Coordinates of C-alpha atoms in Angstrom, one line a residue:
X1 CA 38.1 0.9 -96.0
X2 CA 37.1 -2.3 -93.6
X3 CA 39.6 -3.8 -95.4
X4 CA 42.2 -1.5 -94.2
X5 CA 43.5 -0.7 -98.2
X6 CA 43.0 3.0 -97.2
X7 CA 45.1 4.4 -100.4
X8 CA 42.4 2.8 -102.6
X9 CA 39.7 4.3 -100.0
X10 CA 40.8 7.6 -100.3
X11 CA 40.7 7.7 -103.9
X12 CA 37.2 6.5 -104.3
X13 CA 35.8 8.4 -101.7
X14 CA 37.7 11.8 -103.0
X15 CA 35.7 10.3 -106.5
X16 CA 32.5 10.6 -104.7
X17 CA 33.0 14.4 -103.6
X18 CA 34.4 15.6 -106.4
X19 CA 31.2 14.5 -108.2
X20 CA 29.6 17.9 -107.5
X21 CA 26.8 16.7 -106.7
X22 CA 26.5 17.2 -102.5
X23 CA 25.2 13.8 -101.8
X24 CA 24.0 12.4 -98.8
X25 CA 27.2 10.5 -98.5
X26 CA 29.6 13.4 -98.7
X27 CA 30.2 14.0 -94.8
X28 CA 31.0 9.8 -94.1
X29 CA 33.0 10.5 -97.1
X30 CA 34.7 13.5 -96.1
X31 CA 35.0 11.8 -92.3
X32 CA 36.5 8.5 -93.3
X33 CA 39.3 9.9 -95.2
X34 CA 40.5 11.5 -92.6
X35 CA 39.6 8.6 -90.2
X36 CA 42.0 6.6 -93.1
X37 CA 45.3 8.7 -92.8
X38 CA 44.3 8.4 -88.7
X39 CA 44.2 4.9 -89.3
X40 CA 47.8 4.8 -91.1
X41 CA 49.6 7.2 -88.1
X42 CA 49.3 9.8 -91.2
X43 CA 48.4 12.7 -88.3
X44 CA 49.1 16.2 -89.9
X45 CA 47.4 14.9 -93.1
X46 CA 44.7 13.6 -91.0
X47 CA 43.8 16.9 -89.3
X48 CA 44.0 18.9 -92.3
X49 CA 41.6 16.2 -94.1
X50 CA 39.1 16.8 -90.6
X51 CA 39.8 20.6 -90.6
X52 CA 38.6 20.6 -94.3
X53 CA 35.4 18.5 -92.5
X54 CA 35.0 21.4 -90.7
X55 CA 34.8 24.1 -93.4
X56 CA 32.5 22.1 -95.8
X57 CA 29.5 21.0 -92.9
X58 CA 29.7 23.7 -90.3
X59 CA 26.5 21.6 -88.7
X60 CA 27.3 18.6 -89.1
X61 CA 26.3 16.0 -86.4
X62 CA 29.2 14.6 -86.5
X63 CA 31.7 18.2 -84.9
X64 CA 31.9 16.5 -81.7
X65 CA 34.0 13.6 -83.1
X66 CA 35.6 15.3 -85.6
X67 CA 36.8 18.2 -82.7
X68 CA 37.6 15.0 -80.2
X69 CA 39.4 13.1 -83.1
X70 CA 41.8 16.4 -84.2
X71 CA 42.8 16.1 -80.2
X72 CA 43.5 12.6 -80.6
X73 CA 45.8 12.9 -83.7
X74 CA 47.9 16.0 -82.0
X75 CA 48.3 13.5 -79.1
X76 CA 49.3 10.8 -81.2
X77 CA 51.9 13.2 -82.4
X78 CA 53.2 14.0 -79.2
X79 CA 51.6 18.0 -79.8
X80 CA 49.9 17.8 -76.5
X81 CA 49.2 21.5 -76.3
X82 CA 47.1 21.6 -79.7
X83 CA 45.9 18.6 -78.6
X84 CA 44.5 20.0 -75.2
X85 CA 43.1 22.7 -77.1
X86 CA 40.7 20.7 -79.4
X87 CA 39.7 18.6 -76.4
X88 CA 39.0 22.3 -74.8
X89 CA 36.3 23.1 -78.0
X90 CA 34.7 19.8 -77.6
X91 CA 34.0 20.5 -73.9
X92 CA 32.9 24.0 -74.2
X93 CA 31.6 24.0 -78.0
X94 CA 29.5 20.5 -77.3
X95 CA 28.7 20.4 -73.1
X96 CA 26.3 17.6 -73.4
X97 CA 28.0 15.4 -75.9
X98 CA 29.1 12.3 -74.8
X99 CA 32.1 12.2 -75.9
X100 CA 32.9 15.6 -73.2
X101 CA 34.2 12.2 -71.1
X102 CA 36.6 11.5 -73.4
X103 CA 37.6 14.7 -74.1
X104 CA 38.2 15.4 -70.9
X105 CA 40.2 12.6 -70.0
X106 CA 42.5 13.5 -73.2
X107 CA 42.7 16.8 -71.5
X108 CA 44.4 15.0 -68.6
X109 CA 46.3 12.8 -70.1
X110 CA 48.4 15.7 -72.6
X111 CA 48.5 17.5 -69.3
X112 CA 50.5 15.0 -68.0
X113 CA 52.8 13.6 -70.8
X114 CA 54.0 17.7 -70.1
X115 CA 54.4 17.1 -66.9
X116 CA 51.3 19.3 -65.5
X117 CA 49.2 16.7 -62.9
X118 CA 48.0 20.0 -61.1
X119 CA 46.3 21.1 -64.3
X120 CA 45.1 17.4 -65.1
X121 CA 43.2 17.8 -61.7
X122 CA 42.1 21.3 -62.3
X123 CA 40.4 20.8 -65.3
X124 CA 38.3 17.5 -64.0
X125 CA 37.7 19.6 -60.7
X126 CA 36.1 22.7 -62.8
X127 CA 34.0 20.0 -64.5
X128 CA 32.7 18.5 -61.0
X129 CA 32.3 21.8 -60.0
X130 CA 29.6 22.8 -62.6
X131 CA 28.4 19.3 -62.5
X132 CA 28.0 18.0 -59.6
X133 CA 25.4 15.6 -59.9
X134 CA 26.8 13.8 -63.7
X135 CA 27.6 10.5 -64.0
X136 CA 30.9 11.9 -65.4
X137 CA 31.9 13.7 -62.2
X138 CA 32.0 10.4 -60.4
X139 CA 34.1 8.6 -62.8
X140 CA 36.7 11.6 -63.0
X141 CA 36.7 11.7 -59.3
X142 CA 37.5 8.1 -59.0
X143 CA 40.0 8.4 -61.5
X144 CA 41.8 10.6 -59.4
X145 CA 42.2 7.3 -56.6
X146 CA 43.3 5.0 -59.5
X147 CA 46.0 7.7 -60.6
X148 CA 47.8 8.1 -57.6
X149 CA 47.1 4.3 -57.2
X150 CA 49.0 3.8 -60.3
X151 CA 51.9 5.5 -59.5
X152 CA 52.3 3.7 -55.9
X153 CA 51.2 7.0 -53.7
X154 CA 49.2 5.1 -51.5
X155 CA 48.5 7.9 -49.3
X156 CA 47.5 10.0 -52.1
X157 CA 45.3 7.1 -53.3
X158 CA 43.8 6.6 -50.2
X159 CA 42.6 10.6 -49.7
X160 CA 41.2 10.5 -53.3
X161 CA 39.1 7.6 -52.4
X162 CA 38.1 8.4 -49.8
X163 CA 37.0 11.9 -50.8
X164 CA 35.1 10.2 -53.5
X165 CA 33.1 8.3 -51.1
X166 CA 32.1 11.5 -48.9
X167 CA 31.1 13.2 -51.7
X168 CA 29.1 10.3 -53.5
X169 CA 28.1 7.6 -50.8
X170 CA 25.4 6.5 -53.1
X171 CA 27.2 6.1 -56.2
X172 CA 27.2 2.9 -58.2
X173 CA 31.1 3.3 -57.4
X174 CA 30.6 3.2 -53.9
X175 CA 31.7 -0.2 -53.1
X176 CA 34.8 -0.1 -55.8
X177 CA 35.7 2.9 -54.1
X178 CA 35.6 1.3 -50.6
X179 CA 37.7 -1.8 -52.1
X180 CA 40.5 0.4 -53.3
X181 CA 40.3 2.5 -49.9
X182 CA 41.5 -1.0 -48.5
X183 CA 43.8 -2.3 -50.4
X184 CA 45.6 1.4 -50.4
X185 CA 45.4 0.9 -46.3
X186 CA 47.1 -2.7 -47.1
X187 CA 50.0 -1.2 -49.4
X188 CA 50.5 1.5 -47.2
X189 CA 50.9 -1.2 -44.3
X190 CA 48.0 -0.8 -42.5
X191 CA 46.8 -4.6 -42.4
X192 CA 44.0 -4.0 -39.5
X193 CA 42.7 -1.0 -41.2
X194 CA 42.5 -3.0 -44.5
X195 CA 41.0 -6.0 -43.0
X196 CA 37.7 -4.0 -41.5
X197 CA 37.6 -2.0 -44.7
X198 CA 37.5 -5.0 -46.5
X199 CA 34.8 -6.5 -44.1
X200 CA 32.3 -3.5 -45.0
X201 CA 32.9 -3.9 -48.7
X202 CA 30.8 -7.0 -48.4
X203 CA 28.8 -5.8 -45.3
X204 CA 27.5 -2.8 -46.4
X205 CA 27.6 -3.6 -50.2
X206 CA 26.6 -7.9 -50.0
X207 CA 25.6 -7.6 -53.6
X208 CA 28.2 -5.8 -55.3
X209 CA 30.5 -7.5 -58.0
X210 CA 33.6 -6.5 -56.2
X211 CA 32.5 -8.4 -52.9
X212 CA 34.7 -11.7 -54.0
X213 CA 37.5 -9.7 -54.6
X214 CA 37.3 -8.3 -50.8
X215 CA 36.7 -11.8 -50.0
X216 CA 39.8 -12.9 -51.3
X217 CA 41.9 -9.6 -50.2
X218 CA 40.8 -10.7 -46.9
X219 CA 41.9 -14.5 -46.9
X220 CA 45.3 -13.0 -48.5
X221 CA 46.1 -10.8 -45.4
X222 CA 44.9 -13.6 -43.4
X223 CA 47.3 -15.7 -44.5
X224 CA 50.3 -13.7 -44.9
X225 CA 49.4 -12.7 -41.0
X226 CA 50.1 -16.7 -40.5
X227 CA 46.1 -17.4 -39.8
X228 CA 45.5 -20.2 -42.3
X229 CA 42.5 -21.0 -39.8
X230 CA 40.7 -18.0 -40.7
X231 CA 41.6 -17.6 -44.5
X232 CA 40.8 -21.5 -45.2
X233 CA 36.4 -20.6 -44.7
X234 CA 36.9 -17.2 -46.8
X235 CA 38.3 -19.2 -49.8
X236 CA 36.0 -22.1 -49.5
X237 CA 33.1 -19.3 -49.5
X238 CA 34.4 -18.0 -52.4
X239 CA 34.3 -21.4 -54.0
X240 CA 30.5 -21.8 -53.3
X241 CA 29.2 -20.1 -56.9
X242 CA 25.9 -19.4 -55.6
X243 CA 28.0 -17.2 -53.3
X244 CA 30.9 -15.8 -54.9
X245 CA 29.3 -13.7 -57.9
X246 CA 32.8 -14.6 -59.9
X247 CA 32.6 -17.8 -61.7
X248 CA 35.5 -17.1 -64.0
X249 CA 38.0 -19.6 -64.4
X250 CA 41.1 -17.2 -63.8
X251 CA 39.8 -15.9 -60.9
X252 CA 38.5 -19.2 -59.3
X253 CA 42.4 -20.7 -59.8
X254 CA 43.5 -17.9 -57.9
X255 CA 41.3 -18.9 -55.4
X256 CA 42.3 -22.4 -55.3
X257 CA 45.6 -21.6 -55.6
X258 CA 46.0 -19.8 -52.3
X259 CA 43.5 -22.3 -50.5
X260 CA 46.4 -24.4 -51.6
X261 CA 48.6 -22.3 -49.8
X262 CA 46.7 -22.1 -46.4
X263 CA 46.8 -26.0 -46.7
X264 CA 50.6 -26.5 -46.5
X265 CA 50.8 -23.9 -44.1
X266 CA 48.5 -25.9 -41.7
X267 CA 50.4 -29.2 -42.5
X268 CA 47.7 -30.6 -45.2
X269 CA 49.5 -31.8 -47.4
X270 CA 46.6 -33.9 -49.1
X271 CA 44.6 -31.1 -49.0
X272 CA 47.2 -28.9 -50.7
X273 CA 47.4 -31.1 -53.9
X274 CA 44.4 -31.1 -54.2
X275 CA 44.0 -27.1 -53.9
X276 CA 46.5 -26.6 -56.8
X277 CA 45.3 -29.6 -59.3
X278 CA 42.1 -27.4 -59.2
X279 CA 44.2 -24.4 -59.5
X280 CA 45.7 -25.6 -62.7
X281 CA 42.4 -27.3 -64.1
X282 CA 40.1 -24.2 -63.7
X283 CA 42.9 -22.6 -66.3
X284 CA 45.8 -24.8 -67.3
X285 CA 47.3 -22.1 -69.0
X286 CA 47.0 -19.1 -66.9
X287 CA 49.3 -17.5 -64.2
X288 CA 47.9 -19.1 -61.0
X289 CA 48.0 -22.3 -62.6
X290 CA 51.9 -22.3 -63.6
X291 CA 52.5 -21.1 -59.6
X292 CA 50.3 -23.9 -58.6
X293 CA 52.5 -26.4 -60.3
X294 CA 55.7 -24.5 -58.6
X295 CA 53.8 -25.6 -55.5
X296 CA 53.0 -29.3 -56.0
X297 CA 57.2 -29.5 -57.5
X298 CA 57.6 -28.3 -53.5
X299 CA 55.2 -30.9 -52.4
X300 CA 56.8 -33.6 -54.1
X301 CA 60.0 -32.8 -53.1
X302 CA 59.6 -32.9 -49.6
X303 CA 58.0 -36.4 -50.1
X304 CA 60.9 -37.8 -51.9
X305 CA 59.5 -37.7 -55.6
X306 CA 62.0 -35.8 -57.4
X307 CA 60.6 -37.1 -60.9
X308 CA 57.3 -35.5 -60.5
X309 CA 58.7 -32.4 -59.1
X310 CA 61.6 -31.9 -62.2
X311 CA 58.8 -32.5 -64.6
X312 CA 56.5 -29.9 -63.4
X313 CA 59.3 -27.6 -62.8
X314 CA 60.1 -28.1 -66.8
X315 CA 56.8 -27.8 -67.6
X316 CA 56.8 -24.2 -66.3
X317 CA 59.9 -23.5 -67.6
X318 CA 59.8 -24.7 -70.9
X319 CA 55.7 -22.3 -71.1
X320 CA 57.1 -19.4 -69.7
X321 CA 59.8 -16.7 -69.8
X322 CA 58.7 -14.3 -67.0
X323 CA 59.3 -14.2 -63.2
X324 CA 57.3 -18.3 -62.5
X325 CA 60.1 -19.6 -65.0
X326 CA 62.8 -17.8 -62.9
X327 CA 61.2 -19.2 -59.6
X328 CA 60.4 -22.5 -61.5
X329 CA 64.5 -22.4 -62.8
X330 CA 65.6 -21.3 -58.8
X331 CA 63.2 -23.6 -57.1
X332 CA 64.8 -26.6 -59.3
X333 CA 68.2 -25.6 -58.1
X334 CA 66.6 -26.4 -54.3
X335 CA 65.3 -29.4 -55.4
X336 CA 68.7 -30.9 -56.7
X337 CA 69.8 -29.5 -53.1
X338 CA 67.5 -31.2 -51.0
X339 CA 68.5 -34.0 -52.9
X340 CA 72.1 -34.1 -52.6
X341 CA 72.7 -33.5 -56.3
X342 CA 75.4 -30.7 -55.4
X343 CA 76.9 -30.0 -58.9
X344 CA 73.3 -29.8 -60.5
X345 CA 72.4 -27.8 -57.8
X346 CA 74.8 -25.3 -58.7
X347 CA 74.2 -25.7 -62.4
X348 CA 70.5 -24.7 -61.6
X349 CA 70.9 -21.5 -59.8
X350 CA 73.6 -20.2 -62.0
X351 CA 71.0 -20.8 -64.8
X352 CA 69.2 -18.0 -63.3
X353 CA 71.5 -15.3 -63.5
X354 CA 71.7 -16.3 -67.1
X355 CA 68.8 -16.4 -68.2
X356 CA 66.6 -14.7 -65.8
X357 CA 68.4 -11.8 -65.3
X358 CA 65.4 -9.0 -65.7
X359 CA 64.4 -10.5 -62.0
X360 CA 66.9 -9.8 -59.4
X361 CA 65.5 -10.8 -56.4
X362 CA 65.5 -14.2 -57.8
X363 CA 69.1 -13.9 -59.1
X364 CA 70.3 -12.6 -56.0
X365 CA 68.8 -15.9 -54.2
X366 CA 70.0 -18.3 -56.6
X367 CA 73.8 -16.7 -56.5
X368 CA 73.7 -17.1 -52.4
X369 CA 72.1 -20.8 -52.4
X370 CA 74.6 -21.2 -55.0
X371 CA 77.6 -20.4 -52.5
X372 CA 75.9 -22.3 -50.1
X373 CA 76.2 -25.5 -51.8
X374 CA 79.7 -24.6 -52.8
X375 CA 80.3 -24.8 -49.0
X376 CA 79.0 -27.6 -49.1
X377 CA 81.1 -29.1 -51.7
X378 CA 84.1 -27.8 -49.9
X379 CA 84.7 -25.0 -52.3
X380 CA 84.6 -21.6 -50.3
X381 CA 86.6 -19.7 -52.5
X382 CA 83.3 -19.8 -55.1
X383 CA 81.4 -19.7 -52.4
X384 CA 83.3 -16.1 -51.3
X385 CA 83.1 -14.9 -54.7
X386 CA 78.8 -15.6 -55.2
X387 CA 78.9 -14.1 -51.7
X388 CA 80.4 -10.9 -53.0
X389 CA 78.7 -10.6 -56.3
X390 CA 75.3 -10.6 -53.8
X391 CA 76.8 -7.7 -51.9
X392 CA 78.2 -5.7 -54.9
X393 CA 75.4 -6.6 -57.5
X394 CA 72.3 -6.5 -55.4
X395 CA 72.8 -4.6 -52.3
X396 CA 69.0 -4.1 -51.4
X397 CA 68.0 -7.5 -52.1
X398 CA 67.0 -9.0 -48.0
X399 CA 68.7 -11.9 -49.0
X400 CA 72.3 -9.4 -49.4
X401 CA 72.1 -9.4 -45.5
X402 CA 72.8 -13.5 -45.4
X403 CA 75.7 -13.2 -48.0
X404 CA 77.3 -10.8 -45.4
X405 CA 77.2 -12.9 -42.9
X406 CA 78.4 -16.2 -44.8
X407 CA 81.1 -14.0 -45.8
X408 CA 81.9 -13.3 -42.5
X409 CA 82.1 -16.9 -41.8
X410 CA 84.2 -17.7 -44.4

């Protein structure tokens, strides 16, 4: 069985029941077949095999998994209503098991692959309602916030999160539920809302794990506000470990990698390169660290070393295949711009309607720089037809707006 040969499983464990002799092994026997034909996506043989579990130890210890586990393998075979109703008799045949979580949550979750999020809701809210004071009731609640969250209705997010927090100030989730409060203000636009909710995450909560993630939320806004001043202590804060609380190395190149950012947007450029080397040595392989090398390519460009810059352009093209290689492949094309290489310019931004074509907003920038360097090559009937493939291709992009205009001009 841990060896995942579940045909020769079956058959010696069918050998051990059919022995006659009700050993004390008979119920894991019984169990793991039907855990085995679960295990192989074998679901209608694997209900009948727990059903059959069932029959033969009506008091068995082990109901509650067995009931959960007949709910799982309907969902798995996308029966959601049998599924619900086996999560239903773990609830109500086993109230203090803990697996009534789980079954629960399967509840919601088959109620709304069919569509039904009112019922999903109703069922947790009956639970709260006749436990008010479990553990369990908290985490449902909360789920409710990271649903809506989920499915980008902020304003729904922010209601369930906020409800959760009336109703459970003192929860362990408190200061989760206070973080998510502001970054649903922040999605929803609200960036002064989010910036003081994000100020009593660490104020009221100063030794919760999710402080360092306010912290940074903060220096984020900050930044994007055009306040580099007031982000730069924030992320230097963060970098203090005896402060922080987060010491991984993802997170901490995220942190360096927008320090980096506030650096070149005060004009330090030193300072910058620094920000991303660290960025990129905390985790050479992770995401930050492949923006951070998109960033130093921009730093060396503007100071005239286009070798450094192609190579770590490459370097993030040649790692990756998702949205960094199409900025890494578009910000080449600028480079070669910058630099009065005209036909590689063109060459480069092309390449990312190619080859990048699952990102549009980069495709749609790449096509209108690319008519802008066929203006400057003194070519504007390319440079009319990018234009237009912008317009016709990509009408919601911001940058559509600009290929109107050009076209205009032209």
């Amino acid at each position: 069985f841990k060896q995942e040969q579940y045909p020769q499983a079956r058959q010696a464990l069918a050998s051990l029941l059919e022995d006659g002799r009700n050993g004390k092994y008979d119920e894991n026997a019984q169990y793991l077949i039907a855990r085995s034909y679960f295990s192989q996506n074998q679901f209608e043989e694997a209900v009948r095999a727990y059903q059959q579990f069932i029959q033969r130890f009506p008091e068995s210890g082990m109901l509650p998994r067995v009931y959960y586990e007949i709910g799982d393998a309907f969902y798995n075979a996308h029966r959601y209503k049998q599924a619900m109703d086996w999560y239903r008799q773990v609830i109500e045949k086993f109230p203090d098991d803990p697996l009534v979580g789980e079954a629960i949550s399967g509840l919601q979750w088959a109620a709304l692959q069919q569509g039904q999020v009112e019922e999903a809701f109703r069922i947790a809210d009956e639970y709260i309602q006749a436990h008010p004071d479990a553990r369990l009731s908290q985490e449902l609640l909360f789920r409710r916030g990271d649903f809506y969250f989920g499915r980008q209705q902020f304003d729904q997010a922010l209601k369930a999160y906020q409800t959760f927090l009336e109703r459970y100030p003192g929860s362990l989730l408190a200061p989760k539920a206070l973080y998510w409060i502001g970054l649903s203000q922040l999605s929803l636009g609200d960036t002064s809302a989010a910036l003081n909710t994000l100020q009593r995450v660490a104020r009221d909560y100063p030794n919760s794990a999710v402080v360092a993630d306010a912290v940074f939320q903060q220096a984020v806004v900050l930044s994007e506000k055009g306040q580099p001043e007031a982000a730069r202590p924030l992320l230097r804060r963060l970098l203090e470990s005896e402060s922080s609380g987060r010491s991984d190395p993802a997170f901490l190149s995220e942190v360096y990698l927008r320090l980096g950012q506030v650096e070149v947007q005060s004009g330090h450029s030193s300072a910058a390169r620094s920000a991303f080397q660290s960025a990129i040595s905390k985790q050479p392989d992770g995401f930050a660290s492949y923006q951070a090398r998109i960033e130093l390519s921009r730093l060396a460009g503007r100071e005239g070393d286009l070798t450094t810059a192609l190579q770590l352009l490459r370097k993030v093209i040649a790692d990756r295949s998702d949205q960094l290689a199409a900025e890494a492949q578009y910000t080449l094309g600028e480079l070669y711009a910058q630099s009065n290489k005209l036909e590689e310019a063109v060459a480069a931004f092309l390449r990312v309607k190619y080859v990048y074509s699952a990102y549009p907003q980069w495709v749609a920038r790449a096509l209108y720089q690319a008519g802008r360097v066929y203006e400057r090559l003194s070519k504007p009937a390319e440079a009319r037809k990018l234009y237009r493939e912008v317009i016709d291709k990509y009408p919601t992009e911001p940058i559509s707006r600009q290929a109107r205009e050009r076209l205009k001009t032209l």
